[in-house]
Amino acid sequence: MNTIQNIHINHYILLSTVLFCIGVLGVLFRRNAIIIFMSVELMLNAVNLLLVAFSSYWGDAAGQVFVFFVMVVAAAEVAVGLAILIMIYRNTGSTDIDVLNKLKN
């Protein structure tokens, strides 16, 4: 607990911003669906880091409780997303999102 408070809040904001930007770039520029899932998880964890940092900084546990709910929703999202991705891989033989355009026809 003291370690979190000893580091200035600006460092957490900077680290969270960098992690979130890496996640956004991964979603925008990668074609592999698994990498896109990992990038979304990186963005969620960047937000979780900020929530915990601000929660600790202000001494309010509400942010940490919200992080717990974000983690639960993220786990459910990954379970459903990976199940969909496995079905797509079985039907198309690839996890490339450009292949998914063939599903229109």
mmCIF file of N, CA, C and O in Angstrom:
data_model
loop_
_atom_site.group_PDB
_atom_site.id
_atom_site.type_symbol
_atom_site.label_atom_id
_atom_site.label_comp_id
_atom_site.label_asym_id
_atom_site.label_seq_id
_atom_site.Cartn_x
_atom_site.Cartn_y
_atom_site.Cartn_z
ATOM 1 N N MET A 1 0.824 -1.188 0.000
ATOM 2 C CA MET A 1 0.000 0.000 0.000
ATOM 3 C C MET A 1 0.872 1.256 0.000
ATOM 4 O O MET A 1 0.619 2.198 -0.689
ATOM 5 N N ASN A 2 1.948 1.264 0.811
ATOM 6 C CA ASN A 2 2.813 2.434 0.849
ATOM 7 C C ASN A 2 3.580 2.614 -0.449
ATOM 8 O O ASN A 2 3.890 3.734 -0.827
ATOM 9 N N THR A 3 3.896 1.500 -1.137
ATOM 10 C CA THR A 3 4.618 1.602 -2.398
ATOM 11 C C THR A 3 3.802 2.349 -3.426
ATOM 12 O O THR A 3 4.337 3.176 -4.162
ATOM 13 N N ILE A 4 2.510 2.067 -3.465
ATOM 14 C CA ILE A 4 1.658 2.754 -4.429
ATOM 15 C C ILE A 4 1.611 4.245 -4.125
ATOM 16 O O ILE A 4 1.671 5.074 -5.023
ATOM 17 N N GLN A 5 1.553 4.599 -2.857
ATOM 18 C CA GLN A 5 1.445 6.008 -2.504
ATOM 19 C C GLN A 5 2.777 6.737 -2.583
ATOM 20 O O GLN A 5 2.805 7.958 -2.680
ATOM 21 N N ASN A 6 3.903 6.017 -2.528
ATOM 22 C CA ASN A 6 5.205 6.668 -2.618
ATOM 23 C C ASN A 6 5.522 7.131 -4.032
ATOM 24 O O ASN A 6 6.297 8.060 -4.213
ATOM 25 N N ILE A 7 4.949 6.482 -5.021
ATOM 26 C CA ILE A 7 5.168 6.876 -6.409
ATOM 27 C C ILE A 7 4.139 7.936 -6.772
ATOM 28 O O ILE A 7 2.957 7.787 -6.481
ATOM 29 N N HIS A 8 4.601 9.010 -7.390
ATOM 30 C CA HIS A 8 3.700 10.114 -7.714
ATOM 31 C C HIS A 8 2.647 9.673 -8.734
ATOM 32 O O HIS A 8 2.906 8.822 -9.576
ATOM 33 N N ILE A 9 1.471 10.266 -8.641
ATOM 34 C CA ILE A 9 0.336 9.872 -9.486
ATOM 35 C C ILE A 9 0.627 10.111 -10.964
ATOM 36 O O ILE A 9 0.109 9.399 -11.831
ATOM 37 N N ASN A 10 1.500 11.069 -11.269
ATOM 38 C CA ASN A 10 1.816 11.349 -12.679
ATOM 39 C C ASN A 10 2.501 10.159 -13.360
ATOM 40 O O ASN A 10 2.306 9.930 -14.552
ATOM 41 N N HIS A 11 3.274 9.398 -12.599
ATOM 42 C CA HIS A 11 3.928 8.222 -13.178
ATOM 43 C C HIS A 11 2.901 7.160 -13.566
ATOM 44 O O HIS A 11 3.024 6.503 -14.606
ATOM 45 N N TYR A 12 1.882 7.006 -12.728
ATOM 46 C CA TYR A 12 0.820 6.047 -13.064
ATOM 47 C C TYR A 12 0.040 6.508 -14.293
ATOM 48 O O TYR A 12 -0.325 5.703 -15.146
ATOM 49 N N ILE A 13 -0.201 7.790 -14.354
ATOM 50 C CA ILE A 13 -0.934 8.319 -15.514
ATOM 51 C C ILE A 13 -0.116 8.116 -16.784
ATOM 52 O O ILE A 13 -0.651 7.691 -17.814
ATOM 53 N N LEU A 14 1.186 8.385 -16.716
ATOM 54 C CA LEU A 14 2.048 8.206 -17.888
ATOM 55 C C LEU A 14 2.112 6.737 -18.310
ATOM 56 O O LEU A 14 1.955 6.413 -19.493
ATOM 57 N N LEU A 15 2.313 5.830 -17.348
ATOM 58 C CA LEU A 15 2.377 4.399 -17.674
ATOM 59 C C LEU A 15 1.049 3.909 -18.247
ATOM 60 O O LEU A 15 1.021 3.173 -19.236
ATOM 61 N N SER A 16 -0.040 4.345 -17.654
ATOM 62 C CA SER A 16 -1.354 3.934 -18.150
ATOM 63 C C SER A 16 -1.607 4.458 -19.557
ATOM 64 O O SER A 16 -2.166 3.754 -20.404
ATOM 65 N N THR A 17 -1.181 5.680 -19.816
ATOM 66 C CA THR A 17 -1.352 6.250 -21.156
ATOM 67 C C THR A 17 -0.551 5.473 -22.192
ATOM 68 O O THR A 17 -1.048 5.178 -23.287
ATOM 69 N N VAL A 18 0.685 5.122 -21.832
ATOM 70 C CA VAL A 18 1.521 4.351 -22.763
ATOM 71 C C VAL A 18 0.902 2.987 -23.040
ATOM 72 O O VAL A 18 0.819 2.543 -24.201
ATOM 73 N N LEU A 19 0.441 2.308 -21.983
ATOM 74 C CA LEU A 19 -0.179 0.992 -22.172
ATOM 75 C C LEU A 19 -1.442 1.086 -23.018
ATOM 76 O O LEU A 19 -1.689 0.258 -23.897
ATOM 77 N N PHE A 20 -2.248 2.120 -22.757
ATOM 78 C CA PHE A 20 -3.483 2.280 -23.522
ATOM 79 C C PHE A 20 -3.180 2.572 -24.996
ATOM 80 O O PHE A 20 -3.838 2.026 -25.894
ATOM 81 N N CYS A 21 -2.169 3.406 -25.263
ATOM 82 C CA CYS A 21 -1.808 3.713 -26.652
ATOM 83 C C CYS A 21 -1.280 2.482 -27.378
ATOM 84 O O CYS A 21 -1.580 2.279 -28.563
ATOM 85 N N ILE A 22 -0.494 1.648 -26.679
ATOM 86 C CA ILE A 22 -0.019 0.402 -27.300
ATOM 87 C C ILE A 22 -1.209 -0.485 -27.646
ATOM 88 O O ILE A 22 -1.260 -1.101 -28.717
ATOM 89 N N GLY A 23 -2.201 -0.535 -26.755
ATOM 90 C CA GLY A 23 -3.403 -1.327 -27.031
ATOM 91 C C GLY A 23 -4.184 -0.794 -28.216
ATOM 92 O O GLY A 23 -4.651 -1.563 -29.059
ATOM 93 N N VAL A 24 -4.319 0.516 -28.299
ATOM 94 C CA VAL A 24 -5.046 1.115 -29.430
ATOM 95 C C VAL A 24 -4.316 0.820 -30.735
ATOM 96 O O VAL A 24 -4.944 0.463 -31.746
ATOM 97 N N LEU A 25 -3.000 0.960 -30.724
ATOM 98 C CA LEU A 25 -2.232 0.680 -31.941
ATOM 99 C C LEU A 25 -2.355 -0.793 -32.340
ATOM 100 O O LEU A 25 -2.414 -1.117 -33.528
ATOM 101 N N GLY A 26 -2.394 -1.673 -31.343
ATOM 102 C CA GLY A 26 -2.563 -3.099 -31.638
ATOM 103 C C GLY A 26 -3.906 -3.392 -32.272
ATOM 104 O O GLY A 26 -4.005 -4.198 -33.196
ATOM 105 N N VAL A 27 -4.954 -2.724 -31.799
ATOM 106 C CA VAL A 27 -6.284 -2.939 -32.380
ATOM 107 C C VAL A 27 -6.356 -2.367 -33.788
ATOM 108 O O VAL A 27 -6.951 -2.959 -34.689
ATOM 109 N N LEU A 28 -5.728 -1.218 -33.994
ATOM 110 C CA LEU A 28 -5.852 -0.546 -35.291
ATOM 111 C C LEU A 28 -4.993 -1.173 -36.385
ATOM 112 O O LEU A 28 -5.397 -1.202 -37.546
ATOM 113 N N PHE A 29 -3.817 -1.666 -36.031
ATOM 114 C CA PHE A 29 -2.875 -2.054 -37.083
ATOM 115 C C PHE A 29 -2.619 -3.542 -37.214
ATOM 116 O O PHE A 29 -1.944 -3.959 -38.141
ATOM 117 N N ARG A 30 -3.091 -4.365 -36.308
ATOM 118 C CA ARG A 30 -2.846 -5.795 -36.417
ATOM 119 C C ARG A 30 -4.043 -6.473 -37.068
ATOM 120 O O ARG A 30 -5.173 -6.026 -36.923
ATOM 121 N N ARG A 31 -3.814 -7.541 -37.790
ATOM 122 C CA ARG A 31 -4.860 -8.271 -38.505
ATOM 123 C C ARG A 31 -5.247 -9.558 -37.806
ATOM 124 O O ARG A 31 -6.245 -10.156 -38.158
ATOM 125 N N ASN A 32 -4.439 -10.018 -36.853
ATOM 126 C CA ASN A 32 -4.708 -11.272 -36.165
ATOM 127 C C ASN A 32 -5.706 -11.019 -35.034
ATOM 128 O O ASN A 32 -5.521 -10.129 -34.200
ATOM 129 N N ALA A 33 -6.768 -11.805 -34.977
ATOM 130 C CA ALA A 33 -7.817 -11.591 -33.988
ATOM 131 C C ALA A 33 -7.326 -11.830 -32.566
ATOM 132 O O ALA A 33 -7.778 -11.160 -31.630
ATOM 133 N N ILE A 34 -6.403 -12.749 -32.375
ATOM 134 C CA ILE A 34 -5.878 -13.010 -31.030
ATOM 135 C C ILE A 34 -5.079 -11.808 -30.527
ATOM 136 O O ILE A 34 -5.198 -11.396 -29.367
ATOM 137 N N ILE A 35 -4.292 -11.209 -31.417
ATOM 138 C CA ILE A 35 -3.527 -10.012 -31.043
ATOM 139 C C ILE A 35 -4.483 -8.872 -30.717
ATOM 140 O O ILE A 35 -4.243 -8.082 -29.792
ATOM 141 N N ILE A 36 -5.578 -8.779 -31.441
ATOM 142 C CA ILE A 36 -6.560 -7.734 -31.169
ATOM 143 C C ILE A 36 -7.191 -7.953 -29.795
ATOM 144 O O ILE A 36 -7.367 -7.005 -29.025
ATOM 145 N N PHE A 37 -7.512 -9.205 -29.446
ATOM 146 C CA PHE A 37 -8.026 -9.494 -28.110
ATOM 147 C C PHE A 37 -7.017 -9.093 -27.033
ATOM 148 O O PHE A 37 -7.373 -8.496 -26.019
ATOM 149 N N MET A 38 -5.756 -9.421 -27.257
ATOM 150 C CA MET A 38 -4.724 -9.069 -26.282
ATOM 151 C C MET A 38 -4.588 -7.554 -26.161
ATOM 152 O O MET A 38 -4.362 -7.027 -25.059
ATOM 153 N N SER A 39 -4.751 -6.841 -27.255
ATOM 154 C CA SER A 39 -4.659 -5.385 -27.213
ATOM 155 C C SER A 39 -5.819 -4.776 -26.437
ATOM 156 O O SER A 39 -5.639 -3.802 -25.696
ATOM 157 N N VAL A 40 -7.004 -5.355 -26.601
ATOM 158 C CA VAL A 40 -8.157 -4.880 -25.833
ATOM 159 C C VAL A 40 -7.931 -5.120 -24.343
ATOM 160 O O VAL A 40 -8.228 -4.262 -23.497
ATOM 161 N N GLU A 41 -7.378 -6.291 -24.011
ATOM 162 C CA GLU A 41 -7.069 -6.569 -22.607
ATOM 163 C C GLU A 41 -6.023 -5.595 -22.071
ATOM 164 O O GLU A 41 -6.095 -5.174 -20.915
ATOM 165 N N LEU A 42 -5.057 -5.219 -22.899
ATOM 166 C CA LEU A 42 -4.047 -4.247 -22.477
ATOM 167 C C LEU A 42 -4.692 -2.898 -22.172
ATOM 168 O O LEU A 42 -4.347 -2.235 -21.181
ATOM 169 N N MET A 43 -5.648 -2.496 -23.003
ATOM 170 C CA MET A 43 -6.345 -1.234 -22.756
ATOM 171 C C MET A 43 -7.158 -1.307 -21.469
ATOM 172 O O MET A 43 -7.176 -0.353 -20.684
ATOM 173 N N LEU A 44 -7.831 -2.426 -21.228
ATOM 174 C CA LEU A 44 -8.600 -2.570 -19.989
ATOM 175 C C LEU A 44 -7.683 -2.535 -18.763
ATOM 176 O O LEU A 44 -8.018 -1.920 -17.742
ATOM 177 N N ASN A 45 -6.524 -3.165 -18.867
ATOM 178 C CA ASN A 45 -5.590 -3.158 -17.737
ATOM 179 C C ASN A 45 -4.991 -1.782 -17.511
ATOM 180 O O ASN A 45 -4.673 -1.424 -16.375
ATOM 181 N N ALA A 46 -4.830 -0.999 -18.565
ATOM 182 C CA ALA A 46 -4.358 0.380 -18.396
ATOM 183 C C ALA A 46 -5.373 1.192 -17.602
ATOM 184 O O ALA A 46 -5.014 1.957 -16.698
ATOM 185 N N VAL A 47 -6.638 1.002 -17.910
ATOM 186 C CA VAL A 47 -7.692 1.692 -17.168
ATOM 187 C C VAL A 47 -7.742 1.189 -15.724
ATOM 188 O O VAL A 47 -7.896 1.976 -14.783
ATOM 189 N N ASN A 48 -7.570 -0.119 -15.531
ATOM 190 C CA ASN A 48 -7.555 -0.672 -14.178
ATOM 191 C C ASN A 48 -6.409 -0.099 -13.354
ATOM 192 O O ASN A 48 -6.571 0.193 -12.171
ATOM 193 N N LEU A 49 -5.261 0.069 -13.980
ATOM 194 C CA LEU A 49 -4.113 0.649 -13.279
ATOM 195 C C LEU A 49 -4.433 2.056 -12.805
ATOM 196 O O LEU A 49 -4.139 2.428 -11.660
ATOM 197 N N LEU A 50 -5.056 2.827 -13.648
ATOM 198 C CA LEU A 50 -5.425 4.191 -13.251
ATOM 199 C C LEU A 50 -6.465 4.184 -12.139
ATOM 200 O O LEU A 50 -6.384 4.988 -11.201
ATOM 201 N N LEU A 51 -7.434 3.288 -12.228
ATOM 202 C CA LEU A 51 -8.455 3.220 -11.185
ATOM 203 C C LEU A 51 -7.842 2.874 -9.830
ATOM 204 O O LEU A 51 -8.176 3.476 -8.804
ATOM 205 N N VAL A 52 -6.926 1.912 -9.802
ATOM 206 C CA VAL A 52 -6.280 1.534 -8.548
ATOM 207 C C VAL A 52 -5.392 2.663 -8.038
ATOM 208 O O VAL A 52 -5.370 2.959 -6.834
ATOM 209 N N ALA A 53 -4.681 3.323 -8.945
ATOM 210 C CA ALA A 53 -3.801 4.419 -8.523
ATOM 211 C C ALA A 53 -4.603 5.567 -7.922
ATOM 212 O O ALA A 53 -4.263 6.075 -6.852
ATOM 213 N N PHE A 54 -5.672 5.970 -8.584
ATOM 214 C CA PHE A 54 -6.485 7.062 -8.047
ATOM 215 C C PHE A 54 -7.205 6.629 -6.777
ATOM 216 O O PHE A 54 -7.366 7.434 -5.854
ATOM 217 N N SER A 55 -7.630 5.381 -6.731
ATOM 218 C CA SER A 55 -8.291 4.877 -5.535
ATOM 219 C C SER A 55 -7.349 4.926 -4.332
ATOM 220 O O SER A 55 -7.739 5.338 -3.234
ATOM 221 N N SER A 56 -6.120 4.508 -4.544
ATOM 222 C CA SER A 56 -5.138 4.548 -3.467
ATOM 223 C C SER A 56 -4.759 5.982 -3.121
ATOM 224 O O SER A 56 -4.554 6.321 -1.958
ATOM 225 N N TYR A 57 -4.662 6.828 -4.132
ATOM 226 C CA TYR A 57 -4.260 8.224 -3.916
ATOM 227 C C TYR A 57 -5.291 8.956 -3.069
ATOM 228 O O TYR A 57 -4.949 9.750 -2.197
ATOM 229 N N TRP A 58 -6.572 8.705 -3.313
ATOM 230 C CA TRP A 58 -7.634 9.389 -2.576
ATOM 231 C C TRP A 58 -8.117 8.604 -1.362
ATOM 232 O O TRP A 58 -8.964 9.073 -0.616
ATOM 233 N N GLY A 59 -7.616 7.367 -1.177
ATOM 234 C CA GLY A 59 -8.006 6.576 -0.020
ATOM 235 C C GLY A 59 -9.436 6.070 -0.077
ATOM 236 O O GLY A 59 -10.049 5.835 0.957
ATOM 237 N N ASP A 60 -9.959 5.902 -1.284
ATOM 238 C CA ASP A 60 -11.326 5.417 -1.464
ATOM 239 C C ASP A 60 -11.263 4.060 -2.153
ATOM 240 O O ASP A 60 -10.604 3.891 -3.175
ATOM 241 N N ALA A 61 -11.952 3.074 -1.613
ATOM 242 C CA ALA A 61 -11.894 1.717 -2.160
ATOM 243 C C ALA A 61 -12.862 1.499 -3.316
ATOM 244 O O ALA A 61 -12.886 0.415 -3.896
ATOM 245 N N ALA A 62 -13.623 2.501 -3.693
ATOM 246 C CA ALA A 62 -14.600 2.328 -4.771
ATOM 247 C C ALA A 62 -13.921 2.006 -6.099
ATOM 248 O O ALA A 62 -14.431 1.189 -6.882
ATOM 249 N N GLY A 63 -12.780 2.595 -6.351
ATOM 250 C CA GLY A 63 -12.064 2.318 -7.596
ATOM 251 C C GLY A 63 -11.587 0.879 -7.672
ATOM 252 O O GLY A 63 -11.615 0.252 -8.726
ATOM 253 N N GLN A 64 -11.164 0.342 -6.549
ATOM 254 C CA GLN A 64 -10.691 -1.040 -6.525
ATOM 255 C C GLN A 64 -11.844 -2.013 -6.724
ATOM 256 O O GLN A 64 -11.685 -3.055 -7.362
ATOM 257 N N VAL A 65 -13.008 -1.688 -6.196
ATOM 258 C CA VAL A 65 -14.188 -2.525 -6.422
ATOM 259 C C VAL A 65 -14.574 -2.472 -7.895
ATOM 260 O O VAL A 65 -14.918 -3.505 -8.499
ATOM 261 N N PHE A 66 -14.482 -1.292 -8.493
ATOM 262 C CA PHE A 66 -14.803 -1.162 -9.916
ATOM 263 C C PHE A 66 -13.822 -1.959 -10.760
ATOM 264 O O PHE A 66 -14.202 -2.562 -11.769
ATOM 265 N N VAL A 67 -12.561 -2.004 -10.368
ATOM 266 C CA VAL A 67 -11.560 -2.821 -11.074
ATOM 267 C C VAL A 67 -11.951 -4.294 -11.036
ATOM 268 O O VAL A 67 -11.813 -5.005 -12.033
ATOM 269 N N PHE A 68 -12.450 -4.746 -9.910
ATOM 270 C CA PHE A 68 -12.895 -6.140 -9.800
ATOM 271 C C PHE A 68 -13.990 -6.431 -10.822
ATOM 272 O O PHE A 68 -13.951 -7.450 -11.522
ATOM 273 N N PHE A 69 -14.956 -5.524 -10.955
ATOM 274 C CA PHE A 69 -16.026 -5.738 -11.930
ATOM 275 C C PHE A 69 -15.505 -5.677 -13.365
ATOM 276 O O PHE A 69 -15.950 -6.441 -14.227
ATOM 277 N N VAL A 70 -14.562 -4.801 -13.626
ATOM 278 C CA VAL A 70 -13.968 -4.736 -14.964
ATOM 279 C C VAL A 70 -13.257 -6.040 -15.292
ATOM 280 O O VAL A 70 -13.366 -6.560 -16.411
ATOM 281 N N MET A 71 -12.560 -6.610 -14.308
ATOM 282 C CA MET A 71 -11.863 -7.877 -14.536
ATOM 283 C C MET A 71 -12.848 -9.008 -14.795
ATOM 284 O O MET A 71 -12.588 -9.882 -15.635
ATOM 285 N N VAL A 72 -13.973 -9.004 -14.098
ATOM 286 C CA VAL A 72 -14.985 -10.049 -14.311
ATOM 287 C C VAL A 72 -15.576 -9.925 -15.710
ATOM 288 O O VAL A 72 -15.718 -10.925 -16.436
ATOM 289 N N VAL A 73 -15.896 -8.713 -16.120
ATOM 290 C CA VAL A 73 -16.450 -8.515 -17.460
ATOM 291 C C VAL A 73 -15.423 -8.871 -18.523
ATOM 292 O O VAL A 73 -15.758 -9.486 -19.550
ATOM 293 N N ALA A 74 -14.159 -8.533 -18.284
ATOM 294 C CA ALA A 74 -13.108 -8.862 -19.250
ATOM 295 C C ALA A 74 -12.932 -10.370 -19.377
ATOM 296 O O ALA A 74 -12.722 -10.886 -20.483
ATOM 297 N N ALA A 75 -13.020 -11.086 -18.267
ATOM 298 C CA ALA A 75 -12.892 -12.548 -18.323
ATOM 299 C C ALA A 75 -14.044 -13.161 -19.105
ATOM 300 O O ALA A 75 -13.834 -14.087 -19.910
ATOM 301 N N ALA A 76 -15.245 -12.642 -18.895
ATOM 302 C CA ALA A 76 -16.392 -13.143 -19.655
ATOM 303 C C ALA A 76 -16.246 -12.812 -21.135
ATOM 304 O O ALA A 76 -16.550 -13.642 -22.005
ATOM 305 N N GLU A 77 -15.747 -11.625 -21.419
ATOM 306 C CA GLU A 77 -15.544 -11.218 -22.813
ATOM 307 C C GLU A 77 -14.532 -12.121 -23.507
ATOM 308 O O GLU A 77 -14.738 -12.543 -24.651
ATOM 309 N N VAL A 78 -13.469 -12.455 -22.815
ATOM 310 C CA VAL A 78 -12.449 -13.325 -23.396
ATOM 311 C C VAL A 78 -13.003 -14.717 -23.626
ATOM 312 O O VAL A 78 -12.738 -15.328 -24.674
ATOM 313 N N ALA A 79 -13.785 -15.223 -22.693
ATOM 314 C CA ALA A 79 -14.342 -16.569 -22.856
ATOM 315 C C ALA A 79 -15.250 -16.634 -24.086
ATOM 316 O O ALA A 79 -15.127 -17.554 -24.903
ATOM 317 N N VAL A 80 -16.122 -15.652 -24.230
ATOM 318 C CA VAL A 80 -17.035 -15.641 -25.381
ATOM 319 C C VAL A 80 -16.254 -15.366 -26.669
ATOM 320 O O VAL A 80 -16.471 -16.019 -27.701
ATOM 321 N N GLY A 81 -15.328 -14.411 -26.599
ATOM 322 C CA GLY A 81 -14.557 -14.061 -27.794
ATOM 323 C C GLY A 81 -13.700 -15.204 -28.297
ATOM 324 O O GLY A 81 -13.622 -15.446 -29.503
ATOM 325 N N LEU A 82 -13.049 -15.908 -27.388
ATOM 326 C CA LEU A 82 -12.221 -17.039 -27.817
ATOM 327 C C LEU A 82 -13.073 -18.174 -28.367
ATOM 328 O O LEU A 82 -12.658 -18.872 -29.306
ATOM 329 N N ALA A 83 -14.252 -18.380 -27.805
ATOM 330 C CA ALA A 83 -15.139 -19.416 -28.350
ATOM 331 C C ALA A 83 -15.543 -19.058 -29.788
ATOM 332 O O ALA A 83 -15.543 -19.924 -30.674
ATOM 333 N N ILE A 84 -15.875 -17.800 -30.010
ATOM 334 C CA ILE A 84 -16.217 -17.359 -31.373
ATOM 335 C C ILE A 84 -15.008 -17.506 -32.294
ATOM 336 O O ILE A 84 -15.127 -17.972 -33.434
ATOM 337 N N LEU A 85 -13.844 -17.152 -31.792
ATOM 338 C CA LEU A 85 -12.624 -17.234 -32.601
ATOM 339 C C LEU A 85 -12.278 -18.673 -32.959
ATOM 340 O O LEU A 85 -11.832 -18.957 -34.074
ATOM 341 N N ILE A 86 -12.494 -19.595 -32.038
ATOM 342 C CA ILE A 86 -12.240 -21.011 -32.327
ATOM 343 C C ILE A 86 -13.177 -21.501 -33.426
ATOM 344 O O ILE A 86 -12.758 -22.222 -34.343
ATOM 345 N N MET A 87 -14.429 -21.100 -33.369
ATOM 346 C CA MET A 87 -15.375 -21.500 -34.411
ATOM 347 C C MET A 87 -14.988 -20.904 -35.769
ATOM 348 O O MET A 87 -15.105 -21.564 -36.808
ATOM 349 N N ILE A 88 -14.534 -19.657 -35.762
ATOM 350 C CA ILE A 88 -14.089 -19.035 -37.016
ATOM 351 C C ILE A 88 -12.864 -19.763 -37.556
ATOM 352 O O ILE A 88 -12.761 -20.032 -38.757
ATOM 353 N N TYR A 89 -11.941 -20.129 -36.656
ATOM 354 C CA TYR A 89 -10.743 -20.832 -37.098
ATOM 355 C C TYR A 89 -11.087 -22.210 -37.669
ATOM 356 O O TYR A 89 -10.494 -22.642 -38.660
ATOM 357 N N ARG A 90 -12.035 -22.885 -37.059
ATOM 358 C CA ARG A 90 -12.428 -24.204 -37.570
ATOM 359 C C ARG A 90 -13.068 -24.098 -38.948
ATOM 360 O O ARG A 90 -12.922 -24.977 -39.788
ATOM 361 N N ASN A 91 -13.797 -23.001 -39.201
ATOM 362 C CA ASN A 91 -14.484 -22.858 -40.487
ATOM 363 C C ASN A 91 -13.606 -22.271 -41.584
ATOM 364 O O ASN A 91 -13.761 -22.612 -42.753
ATOM 365 N N THR A 92 -12.701 -21.356 -41.215
ATOM 366 C CA THR A 92 -11.901 -20.685 -42.236
ATOM 367 C C THR A 92 -10.450 -21.131 -42.242
ATOM 368 O O THR A 92 -9.753 -20.920 -43.231
ATOM 369 N N GLY A 93 -9.945 -21.684 -41.116
ATOM 370 C CA GLY A 93 -8.546 -22.097 -41.051
ATOM 371 C C GLY A 93 -7.597 -20.951 -40.804
ATOM 372 O O GLY A 93 -6.386 -21.097 -40.963
ATOM 373 N N SER A 94 -8.115 -19.800 -40.397
ATOM 374 C CA SER A 94 -7.260 -18.641 -40.150
ATOM 375 C C SER A 94 -7.889 -17.762 -39.076
ATOM 376 O O SER A 94 -9.101 -17.768 -38.871
ATOM 377 N N THR A 95 -7.043 -16.977 -38.382
ATOM 378 C CA THR A 95 -7.545 -15.989 -37.430
ATOM 379 C C THR A 95 -7.387 -14.578 -37.963
ATOM 380 O O THR A 95 -7.526 -13.615 -37.225
ATOM 381 N N ASP A 96 -7.090 -14.451 -39.254
ATOM 382 C CA ASP A 96 -6.946 -13.145 -39.895
ATOM 383 C C ASP A 96 -8.329 -12.506 -40.042
ATOM 384 O O ASP A 96 -9.256 -13.130 -40.553
ATOM 385 N N ILE A 97 -8.469 -11.266 -39.594
ATOM 386 C CA ILE A 97 -9.786 -10.634 -39.633
ATOM 387 C C ILE A 97 -10.200 -10.257 -41.051
ATOM 388 O O ILE A 97 -11.373 -10.022 -41.302
ATOM 389 N N ASP A 98 -9.254 -10.196 -41.980
ATOM 390 C CA ASP A 98 -9.620 -9.921 -43.368
ATOM 391 C C ASP A 98 -10.372 -11.098 -43.982
ATOM 392 O O ASP A 98 -11.154 -10.918 -44.911
ATOM 393 N N VAL A 99 -10.125 -12.293 -43.469
ATOM 394 C CA VAL A 99 -10.827 -13.479 -43.958
ATOM 395 C C VAL A 99 -12.301 -13.411 -43.574
ATOM 396 O O VAL A 99 -13.164 -13.980 -44.251
ATOM 397 N N LEU A 100 -12.595 -12.687 -42.506
ATOM 398 C CA LEU A 100 -13.979 -12.602 -42.037
ATOM 399 C C LEU A 100 -14.882 -11.866 -43.017
ATOM 400 O O LEU A 100 -16.102 -11.954 -42.919
ATOM 401 N N ASN A 101 -14.312 -11.118 -43.948
ATOM 402 C CA ASN A 101 -15.131 -10.459 -44.964
ATOM 403 C C ASN A 101 -15.857 -11.463 -45.852
ATOM 404 O O ASN A 101 -16.871 -11.146 -46.439
ATOM 405 N N LYS A 102 -15.317 -12.687 -45.911
ATOM 406 C CA LYS A 102 -15.953 -13.726 -46.714
ATOM 407 C C LYS A 102 -17.261 -14.194 -46.101
ATOM 408 O O LYS A 102 -18.059 -14.847 -46.756
ATOM 409 N N LEU A 103 -17.484 -13.882 -44.817
ATOM 410 C CA LEU A 103 -18.718 -14.307 -44.161
ATOM 411 C C LEU A 103 -19.930 -13.519 -44.649
ATOM 412 O O LEU A 103 -21.059 -13.907 -44.389
ATOM 413 N N LYS A 104 -19.690 -12.422 -45.369
ATOM 414 C CA LYS A 104 -20.802 -11.623 -45.873
ATOM 415 C C LYS A 104 -21.600 -12.381 -46.925
ATOM 416 O O LYS A 104 -22.792 -12.215 -47.046
ATOM 417 N N ASN A 105 -20.915 -13.191 -47.706
ATOM 418 C CA ASN A 105 -21.580 -13.895 -48.804
ATOM 419 C C ASN A 105 -22.143 -15.226 -48.374
ATOM 420 O O ASN A 105 -21.749 -15.933 -47.616
#
